[in-house]
Structures are given as structure tokens and as C-alpha cells.
């Protein structure tokens, strides 16, 4: 099992450019999440999905879009990147349940917007 | 929304020392998880511990959900324990709320 993988690992964008981050998991988990981590801070939830074809907003969703077309993949899109979106992005997945169970994290994507 | 506090914010230890990290939360939770973020940025699951006590080698954790806190114990610390320790809680929603972390530096 590869667990949770993220592509790419690093990326530099210019202001206004667009890009898509890919998260893949091979654990057959229903729930998937995108977080961002700014320097010296904890993680904040951007968007999440409780199953294929469903997405929901988290704490800081502005400027991002997501899609969950396949159960194993969760895509995070930036349509027009801004310097404020410079951050490390983490994807996570967890099995279903009445409450969130243990979350498993990917290695992160470091994004710099110039 | 729920608030999560961690203390101390920073901790410096000599190799071999023991330490206790604390996580307080402002409302009822039904799940809690401790993570270690190593100096390379990788998040490592330490404990999934909504209640009770668990141990894994030199690390152990205790959560008292009714009193709204959790403790992470590190014994005989090693330089590889350095990094940031986060607790995250689920307040009956679909996601975790992370604390600000405790930055641990273990000196040789």
C-alpha cells in the first residue's frame, strides 16, 4: 500500500496562473480532505469530501475548488493563484463512520506563488 | 467553533530527558489524534486516542474527554523526537480542528 500520495511535491507559480494538485489513496477510504499549513501554524481545512461525487467547504475555501470524480482521487484546483496561497498543502483520508476516524496524511505539496 | 490550545508552545530538552505536552479543547469531542511533524515537514500519526491511555514504545498518551484535555508523554527523548507536535480534535463534524502545536527541540 502506498497510502496517501500527492502530486506534485513542489511547485512555483506566478500570480494569476492556475494549477491542480492531485491526491490519491489506495486504502478505499470514503473521506478525503485538503488542508493548508502556513509557516508556524497548524493545519486548516480547505475542502473535504465524504464520498465520490460529493464535496464540502471547510474553514478556508475561498480561492480553491475541488472535485472527487473517483473514490481514490481528490483534486484541489487554484484557478487564479495569489501570493496569499503560498503554503504547504496536505491531503488526508479516513474511513467512514458516525464521526471522523483516524486520518492518514500525504507527504505534502509545497507551493510558492510569486 | 471549538478552540484547541497546546502547551508549552516551545520546549527544549537535553537528550534522555522526559517531557509532557498538553492539549486543551473548549468543547466536547469524540475523536482526538496526536501527530508529529518532523523537520522535513512530514506528518506522522502518533496516536488516535478519543479516550483512555495508549502506549507505543517511549511515547504514551492519555485523553480525559470529560475534562477536555489530552497529554502526550515522551520518555528518554532522542534527537529524532525533534519537530512539532500537533493535537487535532473532531467536534462531531466531518473534520479535525488542529491546535497550534508544540515545537520540541532535543539537544545531543
PDB file of N, CA, C and O in Angstrom, chain A residues 31 33 35 37 41-43 45 48 50 90 99-105, chain B residues 30-31 33 35 37 41 43 45 48 86 90 93-96 98-100:
ATOM      1  N   UNK A  31     -13.659   9.159   3.073  1.00  0.00           N
ATOM      2  CA  UNK A  31     -13.472  10.578   3.344  1.00  0.00           C
ATOM      3  C   UNK A  31     -12.092  11.033   2.895  1.00  0.00           C
ATOM      4  O   UNK A  31     -11.090  10.343   3.124  1.00  0.00           O
ATOM      5  N   UNK A  33      -9.648  14.894   2.439  1.00  0.00           N
ATOM      6  CA  UNK A  33      -9.555  16.270   2.916  1.00  0.00           C
ATOM      7  C   UNK A  33      -8.368  16.976   2.268  1.00  0.00           C
ATOM      8  O   UNK A  33      -7.361  16.348   1.958  1.00  0.00           O
ATOM      9  N   UNK A  35      -5.940  20.281   3.333  1.00  0.00           N
ATOM     10  CA  UNK A  35      -5.560  21.254   4.336  1.00  0.00           C
ATOM     11  C   UNK A  35      -4.451  22.136   3.777  1.00  0.00           C
ATOM     12  O   UNK A  35      -3.705  21.731   2.881  1.00  0.00           O
ATOM     13  N   UNK A  37      -1.116  24.517   5.382  1.00  0.00           N
ATOM     14  CA  UNK A  37      -0.339  24.845   6.568  1.00  0.00           C
ATOM     15  C   UNK A  37       0.573  26.005   6.244  1.00  0.00           C
ATOM     16  O   UNK A  37       1.448  25.912   5.390  1.00  0.00           O
ATOM     17  N   UNK A  41       2.211  27.537  11.888  1.00  0.00           N
ATOM     18  CA  UNK A  41       0.810  27.331  12.264  1.00  0.00           C
ATOM     19  C   UNK A  41       0.403  25.874  12.100  1.00  0.00           C
ATOM     20  O   UNK A  41       1.101  25.083  11.467  1.00  0.00           O
ATOM     21  N   UNK A  42      -0.755  25.566  12.677  1.00  0.00           N
ATOM     22  CA  UNK A  42      -1.338  24.249  12.459  1.00  0.00           C
ATOM     23  C   UNK A  42      -2.013  24.190  11.102  1.00  0.00           C
ATOM     24  O   UNK A  42      -1.948  25.126  10.301  1.00  0.00           O
ATOM     25  N   UNK A  43      -2.679  23.073  10.845  1.00  0.00           N
ATOM     26  CA  UNK A  43      -3.343  22.881   9.565  1.00  0.00           C
ATOM     27  C   UNK A  43      -4.762  23.449   9.605  1.00  0.00           C
ATOM     28  O   UNK A  43      -5.442  23.376  10.626  1.00  0.00           O
ATOM     29  N   UNK A  45      -8.479  23.430   7.376  1.00  0.00           N
ATOM     30  CA  UNK A  45      -9.200  22.665   6.368  1.00  0.00           C
ATOM     31  C   UNK A  45      -9.700  23.566   5.251  1.00  0.00           C
ATOM     32  O   UNK A  45     -10.342  24.598   5.495  1.00  0.00           O
ATOM     33  N   UNK A  48     -13.433  19.298   1.878  1.00  0.00           N
ATOM     34  CA  UNK A  48     -13.403  17.886   2.159  1.00  0.00           C
ATOM     35  C   UNK A  48     -14.485  17.182   1.359  1.00  0.00           C
ATOM     36  O   UNK A  48     -15.351  17.824   0.756  1.00  0.00           O
ATOM     37  N   UNK A  50     -16.993  13.498   1.520  1.00  0.00           N
ATOM     38  CA  UNK A  50     -17.417  12.319   2.280  1.00  0.00           C
ATOM     39  C   UNK A  50     -17.734  11.145   1.366  1.00  0.00           C
ATOM     40  O   UNK A  50     -18.200  10.103   1.829  1.00  0.00           O
ATOM     41  N   UNK A  90      -1.602  19.759   2.392  1.00  0.00           N
ATOM     42  CA  UNK A  90      -1.656  18.358   2.794  1.00  0.00           C
ATOM     43  C   UNK A  90      -3.012  17.775   2.447  1.00  0.00           C
ATOM     44  O   UNK A  90      -4.054  18.399   2.659  1.00  0.00           O
ATOM     45  N   UNK A  99     -18.513   9.461  13.215  1.00  0.00           N
ATOM     46  CA  UNK A  99     -17.606  10.592  13.430  1.00  0.00           C
ATOM     47  C   UNK A  99     -16.339  10.320  12.656  1.00  0.00           C
ATOM     48  O   UNK A  99     -16.101   9.219  12.187  1.00  0.00           O
ATOM     49  N   UNK A 100     -15.544  11.315  12.516  1.00  0.00           N
ATOM     50  CA  UNK A 100     -14.300  11.142  11.777  1.00  0.00           C
ATOM     51  C   UNK A 100     -13.388  10.199  12.534  1.00  0.00           C
ATOM     52  O   UNK A 100     -13.140  10.382  13.704  1.00  0.00           O
ATOM     53  N   UNK A 101     -12.900   9.214  11.867  1.00  0.00           N
ATOM     54  CA  UNK A 101     -11.954   8.296  12.466  1.00  0.00           C
ATOM     55  C   UNK A 101     -10.528   8.746  12.174  1.00  0.00           C
ATOM     56  O   UNK A 101     -10.284   9.835  11.752  1.00  0.00           O
ATOM     57  N   UNK A 102      -9.600   7.869  12.367  1.00  0.00           N
ATOM     58  CA  UNK A 102      -8.207   8.239  12.240  1.00  0.00           C
ATOM     59  C   UNK A 102      -7.899   8.747  10.833  1.00  0.00           C
ATOM     60  O   UNK A 102      -8.248   8.117   9.840  1.00  0.00           O
ATOM     61  N   UNK A 103      -7.216   9.873  10.766  1.00  0.00           N
ATOM     62  CA  UNK A 103      -6.833  10.450   9.478  1.00  0.00           C
ATOM     63  C   UNK A 103      -5.400  10.072   9.126  1.00  0.00           C
ATOM     64  O   UNK A 103      -4.527  10.028   9.987  1.00  0.00           O
ATOM     65  N   UNK A 104      -5.186   9.819   7.840  1.00  0.00           N
ATOM     66  CA  UNK A 104      -3.877   9.466   7.317  1.00  0.00           C
ATOM     67  C   UNK A 104      -3.467  10.542   6.311  1.00  0.00           C
ATOM     68  O   UNK A 104      -4.225  10.847   5.392  1.00  0.00           O
ATOM     69  N   UNK A 105      -2.262  11.072   6.488  1.00  0.00           N
ATOM     70  CA  UNK A 105      -1.836  12.221   5.706  1.00  0.00           C
ATOM     71  C   UNK A 105      -0.842  11.849   4.620  1.00  0.00           C
ATOM     72  O   UNK A 105      -0.026  10.930   4.778  1.00  0.00           O
TER      73      UNK A 105
ATOM     74  N   UNK B  30     -15.334  13.835  20.212  1.00  0.00           N
ATOM     75  CA  UNK B  30     -15.442  12.382  20.224  1.00  0.00           C
ATOM     76  C   UNK B  30     -14.253  11.700  19.575  1.00  0.00           C
ATOM     77  O   UNK B  30     -14.154  10.478  19.590  1.00  0.00           O
ATOM     78  N   UNK B  31     -13.342  12.509  19.019  1.00  0.00           N
ATOM     79  CA  UNK B  31     -12.105  11.938  18.490  1.00  0.00           C
ATOM     80  C   UNK B  31     -10.956  12.894  18.748  1.00  0.00           C
ATOM     81  O   UNK B  31     -11.132  14.117  18.758  1.00  0.00           O
ATOM     82  N   UNK B  33      -6.505  13.106  17.929  1.00  0.00           N
ATOM     83  CA  UNK B  33      -5.339  12.471  17.323  1.00  0.00           C
ATOM     84  C   UNK B  33      -4.106  13.327  17.621  1.00  0.00           C
ATOM     85  O   UNK B  33      -4.175  14.560  17.605  1.00  0.00           O
ATOM     86  N   UNK B  35      -0.136  14.082  16.342  1.00  0.00           N
ATOM     87  CA  UNK B  35       0.769  13.953  15.202  1.00  0.00           C
ATOM     88  C   UNK B  35       2.140  14.512  15.566  1.00  0.00           C
ATOM     89  O   UNK B  35       2.256  15.442  16.364  1.00  0.00           O
ATOM     90  N   UNK B  37       5.177  16.289  13.430  1.00  0.00           N
ATOM     91  CA  UNK B  37       5.655  16.788  12.142  1.00  0.00           C
ATOM     92  C   UNK B  37       7.171  16.902  12.231  1.00  0.00           C
ATOM     93  O   UNK B  37       7.695  17.714  13.004  1.00  0.00           O
ATOM     94  N   UNK B  41       8.898  18.132   7.396  1.00  0.00           N
ATOM     95  CA  UNK B  41       7.514  18.514   7.135  1.00  0.00           C
ATOM     96  C   UNK B  41       6.524  17.373   7.095  1.00  0.00           C
ATOM     97  O   UNK B  41       5.320  17.603   6.946  1.00  0.00           O
ATOM     98  N   UNK B  43       3.968  14.621   8.257  1.00  0.00           N
ATOM     99  CA  UNK B  43       3.078  14.408   9.392  1.00  0.00           C
ATOM    100  C   UNK B  43       2.976  12.921   9.691  1.00  0.00           C
ATOM    101  O   UNK B  43       2.572  12.131   8.839  1.00  0.00           O
ATOM    102  N   UNK B  45       1.386   9.987  12.146  1.00  0.00           N
ATOM    103  CA  UNK B  45       0.383   9.645  13.151  1.00  0.00           C
ATOM    104  C   UNK B  45       1.052   9.046  14.379  1.00  0.00           C
ATOM    105  O   UNK B  45       1.838   8.105  14.257  1.00  0.00           O
ATOM    106  N   UNK B  48      -4.249   7.733  17.853  1.00  0.00           N
ATOM    107  CA  UNK B  48      -5.669   8.031  17.681  1.00  0.00           C
ATOM    108  C   UNK B  48      -6.290   7.677  19.015  1.00  0.00           C
ATOM    109  O   UNK B  48      -6.382   6.496  19.370  1.00  0.00           O
ATOM    110  N   UNK B  86       1.405  18.151  17.109  1.00  0.00           N
ATOM    111  CA  UNK B  86       0.059  18.704  16.998  1.00  0.00           C
ATOM    112  C   UNK B  86      -0.959  17.747  17.602  1.00  0.00           C
ATOM    113  O   UNK B  86      -0.848  16.525  17.455  1.00  0.00           O
ATOM    114  N   UNK B  90     -11.936  16.249  16.777  1.00  0.00           N
ATOM    115  CA  UNK B  90     -13.144  16.239  15.971  1.00  0.00           C
ATOM    116  C   UNK B  90     -14.311  16.616  16.868  1.00  0.00           C
ATOM    117  O   UNK B  90     -14.593  15.915  17.836  1.00  0.00           O
ATOM    118  N   UNK B  93     -18.070  16.909  13.875  1.00  0.00           N
ATOM    119  CA  UNK B  93     -18.256  17.312  12.489  1.00  0.00           C
ATOM    120  C   UNK B  93     -17.644  16.291  11.568  1.00  0.00           C
ATOM    121  O   UNK B  93     -17.552  15.116  11.887  1.00  0.00           O
ATOM    122  N   UNK B  94     -17.192  16.733  10.410  1.00  0.00           N
ATOM    123  CA  UNK B  94     -16.571  15.831   9.455  1.00  0.00           C
ATOM    124  C   UNK B  94     -15.082  16.102   9.316  1.00  0.00           C
ATOM    125  O   UNK B  94     -14.464  15.639   8.378  1.00  0.00           O
ATOM    126  N   UNK B  95     -14.523  16.884  10.209  1.00  0.00           N
ATOM    127  CA  UNK B  95     -13.109  17.217  10.059  1.00  0.00           C
ATOM    128  C   UNK B  95     -12.496  17.509  11.410  1.00  0.00           C
ATOM    129  O   UNK B  95     -13.191  17.728  12.402  1.00  0.00           O
ATOM    130  N   UNK B  96     -11.179  17.506  11.410  1.00  0.00           N
ATOM    131  CA  UNK B  96     -10.426  17.818  12.602  1.00  0.00           C
ATOM    132  C   UNK B  96     -10.112  19.304  12.683  1.00  0.00           C
ATOM    133  O   UNK B  96      -9.918  19.953  11.664  1.00  0.00           O
ATOM    134  N   UNK B  98      -7.156  21.597  14.275  1.00  0.00           N
ATOM    135  CA  UNK B  98      -5.798  21.425  14.769  1.00  0.00           C
ATOM    136  C   UNK B  98      -5.455  22.487  15.805  1.00  0.00           C
ATOM    137  O   UNK B  98      -5.859  23.643  15.685  1.00  0.00           O
ATOM    138  N   UNK B  99      -4.649  22.093  16.791  1.00  0.00           N
ATOM    139  CA  UNK B  99      -4.052  23.053  17.696  1.00  0.00           C
ATOM    140  C   UNK B  99      -2.852  23.716  17.043  1.00  0.00           C
ATOM    141  O   UNK B  99      -2.432  23.321  15.949  1.00  0.00           O
ATOM    142  N   UNK B 100      -2.274  24.730  17.712  1.00  0.00           N
ATOM    143  CA  UNK B 100      -1.140  25.472  17.133  1.00  0.00           C
ATOM    144  C   UNK B 100       0.176  24.716  17.206  1.00  0.00           C
ATOM    145  O   UNK B 100       1.143  25.120  16.556  1.00  0.00           O
TER     146      UNK B 100
END
